[in-house]
PDB file of C-alpha atoms in Angstrom:
ATOM      1  CA  MET A   1      64.555  53.039 104.006  1.00 75.00           C
ATOM      2  CA  LYS A   2      64.067  54.221 100.482  1.00 82.00           C
ATOM      3  CA  LEU A   3      66.811  52.424  99.016  1.00 83.00           C
ATOM      4  CA  LYS A   4      65.910  49.024 100.313  1.00 87.00           C
ATOM      5  CA  SER A   5      62.183  49.533  99.226  1.00 90.00           C
ATOM      6  CA  ASP A   6      63.354  50.587  95.838  1.00 93.00           C
ATOM      7  CA  ASP A   7      65.100  47.541  95.677  1.00 95.00           C
ATOM      8  CA  VAL A   8      61.970  45.416  96.676  1.00 96.00           C
ATOM      9  CA  VAL A   9      60.226  47.181  93.985  1.00 97.00           C
ATOM     10  CA  ALA A  10      62.997  46.349  91.551  1.00 98.00           C
ATOM     11  CA  ILE A  11      62.836  42.690  92.164  1.00 98.00           C
ATOM     12  CA  LEU A  12      59.237  42.614  91.754  1.00 98.00           C
ATOM     13  CA  ASP A  13      59.530  44.482  88.295  1.00 98.00           C
ATOM     14  CA  ASP A  14      62.308  41.905  87.388  1.00 98.00           C
ATOM     15  CA  LEU A  15      59.998  38.745  88.042  1.00 98.00           C
ATOM     16  CA  GLY A  16      57.039  40.682  86.416  1.00 98.00           C
ATOM     17  CA  ILE A  17      54.853  40.808  89.719  1.00 98.00           C
ATOM     18  CA  ASP A  18      52.598  43.791  89.691  1.00 98.00           C
ATOM     19  CA  LYS A  19      51.415  43.342  93.310  1.00 97.00           C
ATOM     20  CA  ALA A  20      52.717  41.355  96.118  1.00 98.00           C
ATOM     21  CA  HIS A  21      51.764  40.014  99.494  1.00 98.00           C
ATOM     22  CA  TYR A  22      54.415  40.950 102.134  1.00 97.00           C
ATOM     23  CA  ILE A  23      55.685  39.384 105.035  1.00 97.00           C
ATOM     24  CA  GLY A  24      58.645  41.135 107.081  1.00 96.00           C
ATOM     25  CA  TYR A  25      60.227  40.940 110.431  1.00 95.00           C
ATOM     26  CA  SER A  26      62.558  43.436 112.092  1.00 87.00           C
ATOM     27  CA  LEU A  27      64.609  45.050 109.408  1.00 85.00           C
ATOM     28  CA  GLY A  28      62.497  43.389 107.001  1.00 91.00           C
ATOM     29  CA  GLY A  29      59.841  45.020 108.496  1.00 92.00           C
ATOM     30  CA  THR A  30      61.323  48.643 107.993  1.00 89.00           C
ATOM     31  CA  THR A  31      61.842  47.773 104.636  1.00 92.00           C
ATOM     32  CA  GLY A  32      58.132  46.839 104.174  1.00 93.00           C
ATOM     33  CA  TYR A  33      56.981  49.858 105.585  1.00 92.00           C
ATOM     34  CA  GLY A  34      59.361  51.645 103.249  1.00 92.00           C
ATOM     35  CA  VAL A  35      57.688  49.827 100.205  1.00 94.00           C
ATOM     36  CA  ALA A  36      54.240  50.897 101.942  1.00 94.00           C
ATOM     37  CA  LYS A  37      55.315  54.501 102.323  1.00 92.00           C
ATOM     38  CA  HIS A  38      56.951  54.915  98.615  1.00 92.00           C
ATOM     39  CA  ALA A  39      54.992  52.275  96.464  1.00 95.00           C
ATOM     40  CA  PRO A  40      51.731  51.244  98.113  1.00 95.00           C
ATOM     41  CA  GLU A  41      50.441  50.167  95.091  1.00 96.00           C
ATOM     42  CA  ARG A  42      52.796  47.218  94.757  1.00 97.00           C
ATOM     43  CA  PHE A  43      51.344  45.499  97.943  1.00 97.00           C
ATOM     44  CA  ASN A  44      48.235  43.646  98.197  1.00 97.00           C
ATOM     45  CA  SER A  45      48.750  43.287 101.862  1.00 97.00           C
ATOM     46  CA  ILE A  46      51.491  43.677 104.620  1.00 96.00           C
ATOM     47  CA  ILE A  47      52.176  41.796 107.523  1.00 97.00           C
ATOM     48  CA  ILE A  48      55.020  43.327 109.997  1.00 95.00           C
ATOM     49  CA  GLY A  49      56.384  41.521 112.978  1.00 95.00           C
ATOM     50  CA  GLY A  50      59.206  42.888 115.319  1.00 91.00           C
ATOM     51  CA  MET A  51      59.058  46.462 114.053  1.00 88.00           C
ATOM     52  CA  HIS A  52      56.589  49.328 115.034  1.00 87.00           C
ATOM     53  CA  PRO A  53      55.590  51.998 112.322  1.00 89.00           C
ATOM     54  CA  TYR A  54      56.721  54.857 114.541  1.00 87.00           C
ATOM     55  CA  GLY A  55      60.103  56.923 114.444  1.00 79.00           C
ATOM     56  CA  SER A  56      62.794  56.194 116.605  1.00 68.00           C
ATOM     57  CA  ALA A  57      65.339  58.359 115.245  1.00 55.00           C
ATOM     58  CA  GLY A  58      68.104  59.175 117.737  1.00 52.00           C
ATOM     59  CA  THR A  59      66.497  57.517 120.922  1.00 59.00           C
ATOM     60  CA  ASN A  60      68.708  54.520 120.930  1.00 73.00           C
ATOM     61  CA  ALA A  61      72.175  55.108 122.300  1.00 78.00           C
ATOM     62  CA  SER A  62      72.838  51.299 122.332  1.00 79.00           C
ATOM     63  CA  VAL A  63      72.882  51.523 118.424  1.00 83.00           C
ATOM     64  CA  ASP A  64      75.349  54.042 118.677  1.00 87.00           C
ATOM     65  CA  GLU A  65      77.529  51.885 120.908  1.00 88.00           C
ATOM     66  CA  ARG A  66      77.074  49.025 118.672  1.00 88.00           C
ATOM     67  CA  ILE A  67      77.932  51.242 115.590  1.00 92.00           C
ATOM     68  CA  GLU A  68      81.264  52.185 117.464  1.00 93.00           C
ATOM     69  CA  GLY A  69      82.199  48.387 118.188  1.00 93.00           C
ATOM     70  CA  LEU A  70      81.425  47.430 114.662  1.00 96.00           C
ATOM     71  CA  LYS A  71      83.889  50.252 113.726  1.00 97.00           C
ATOM     72  CA  LYS A  72      86.663  48.203 115.318  1.00 96.00           C
ATOM     73  CA  GLY A  73      85.995  45.159 113.384  1.00 96.00           C
ATOM     74  CA  MET A  74      84.276  41.819 113.963  1.00 97.00           C
ATOM     75  CA  GLU A  75      87.304  40.374 116.346  1.00 96.00           C
ATOM     76  CA  SER A  76      86.618  43.277 118.703  1.00 94.00           C
ATOM     77  CA  VAL A  77      82.995  42.489 118.481  1.00 94.00           C
ATOM     78  CA  VAL A  78      83.435  38.942 119.127  1.00 96.00           C
ATOM     79  CA  ALA A  79      85.811  39.577 122.133  1.00 95.00           C
ATOM     80  CA  SER A  80      83.166  41.914 123.576  1.00 93.00           C
ATOM     81  CA  MET A  81      80.655  39.192 123.331  1.00 92.00           C
ATOM     82  CA  GLU A  82      82.697  36.838 125.005  1.00 95.00           C
ATOM     83  CA  ALA A  83      83.753  38.947 127.576  1.00 95.00           C
ATOM     84  CA  ALA A  84      80.255  39.881 128.307  1.00 94.00           C
ATOM     85  CA  SER A  85      79.233  36.472 128.597  1.00 94.00           C
ATOM     86  CA  GLY A  86      82.131  35.514 130.427  1.00 95.00           C
ATOM     87  CA  ARG A  87      82.905  32.369 127.861  1.00 95.00           C
ATOM     88  CA  GLN A  88      84.049  31.740 124.595  1.00 95.00           C
ATOM     89  CA  LEU A  89      81.304  31.201 121.775  1.00 95.00           C
ATOM     90  CA  PRO A  90      80.982  28.169 120.474  1.00 95.00           C
ATOM     91  CA  PRO A  91      83.367  27.674 117.483  1.00 95.00           C
ATOM     92  CA  GLU A  92      80.679  27.415 114.555  1.00 97.00           C
ATOM     93  CA  LEU A  93      78.970  30.861 115.991  1.00 96.00           C
ATOM     94  CA  ARG A  94      82.394  32.401 116.463  1.00 96.00           C
ATOM     95  CA  ALA A  95      83.308  31.803 112.851  1.00 97.00           C
ATOM     96  CA  ALA A  96      79.761  32.812 111.752  1.00 97.00           C
ATOM     97  CA  MET A  97      80.252  36.032 113.483  1.00 96.00           C
ATOM     98  CA  LEU A  98      83.965  36.630 112.149  1.00 97.00           C
ATOM     99  CA  ASP A  99      82.552  36.078 108.707  1.00 97.00           C
ATOM    100  CA  ASN A 100      80.082  39.061 109.120  1.00 97.00           C
ATOM    101  CA  ASP A 101      80.919  42.319 107.341  1.00 97.00           C
ATOM    102  CA  PRO A 102      80.913  45.136 109.857  1.00 97.00           C
ATOM    103  CA  LYS A 103      80.302  47.614 107.036  1.00 96.00           C
ATOM    104  CA  ALA A 104      76.966  46.128 106.093  1.00 93.00           C
ATOM    105  CA  LEU A 105      76.186  45.651 109.761  1.00 93.00           C
ATOM    106  CA  ILE A 106      76.856  49.285 110.476  1.00 93.00           C
ATOM    107  CA  ALA A 107      74.628  50.382 107.609  1.00 89.00           C
ATOM    108  CA  SER A 108      71.713  48.337 109.104  1.00 85.00           C
ATOM    109  CA  ALA A 109      72.224  49.518 112.277  1.00 85.00           C
ATOM    110  CA  ILE A 110      72.103  53.324 111.104  1.00 85.00           C
ATOM    111  CA  GLU A 111      69.041  52.477 109.085  1.00 81.00           C
ATOM    112  CA  LEU A 112      67.233  51.191 112.169  1.00 79.00           C
ATOM    113  CA  ARG A 113      68.592  53.940 114.455  1.00 80.00           C
ATOM    114  CA  ASP A 114      67.461  56.617 111.719  1.00 80.00           C
ATOM    115  CA  PHE A 115      64.160  54.930 110.925  1.00 79.00           C
ATOM    116  CA  GLY A 116      61.611  58.174 110.566  1.00 80.00           C
ATOM    117  CA  GLY A 117      58.209  55.946 110.956  1.00 83.00           C
ATOM    118  CA  ILE A 118      55.744  56.169 108.675  1.00 87.00           C
ATOM    119  CA  GLU A 119      53.057  57.489 110.937  1.00 88.00           C
ATOM    120  CA  ASP A 120      51.944  60.022 108.437  1.00 88.00           C
ATOM    121  CA  VAL A 121      51.009  57.178 105.844  1.00 86.00           C
ATOM    122  CA  LEU A 122      49.365  55.002 108.173  1.00 88.00           C
ATOM    123  CA  PRO A 123      45.756  56.687 107.829  1.00 90.00           C
ATOM    124  CA  SER A 124      45.987  56.304 103.782  1.00 88.00           C
ATOM    125  CA  MET A 125      47.261  52.739 103.841  1.00 88.00           C
ATOM    126  CA  THR A 126      44.265  50.653 102.379  1.00 89.00           C
ATOM    127  CA  MET A 127      46.234  47.241 101.930  1.00 89.00           C
ATOM    128  CA  PRO A 128      45.289  44.990 105.103  1.00 90.00           C
TER     129      PRO A 128
END
């Protein structure tokens, strides 16, 4: 979470923006929570959807299964999706899925799985 929040701060710095309003959904929510924790002075306000601020480390076995599947490559992931649905994916979706970088998807899955939460920071947050 710290690496992605540092990236957001670096982009703000590069653009010459001292403070911003932030909207994040799902993984973008986790990133926003990271900035709220590590650089709260950079946000005027924060809106998060599809992600809670509470730790979830080690509670999602399905994420570990997803990681193991991704380690086998995108062909294996697509084959599993098709087997589960009982039909082949539409060609455009199949091509898009195969074009994904499994290492990047693994990194995102690990970040979500290991998200430690920001419960300790919530009481001190002053931005709406």
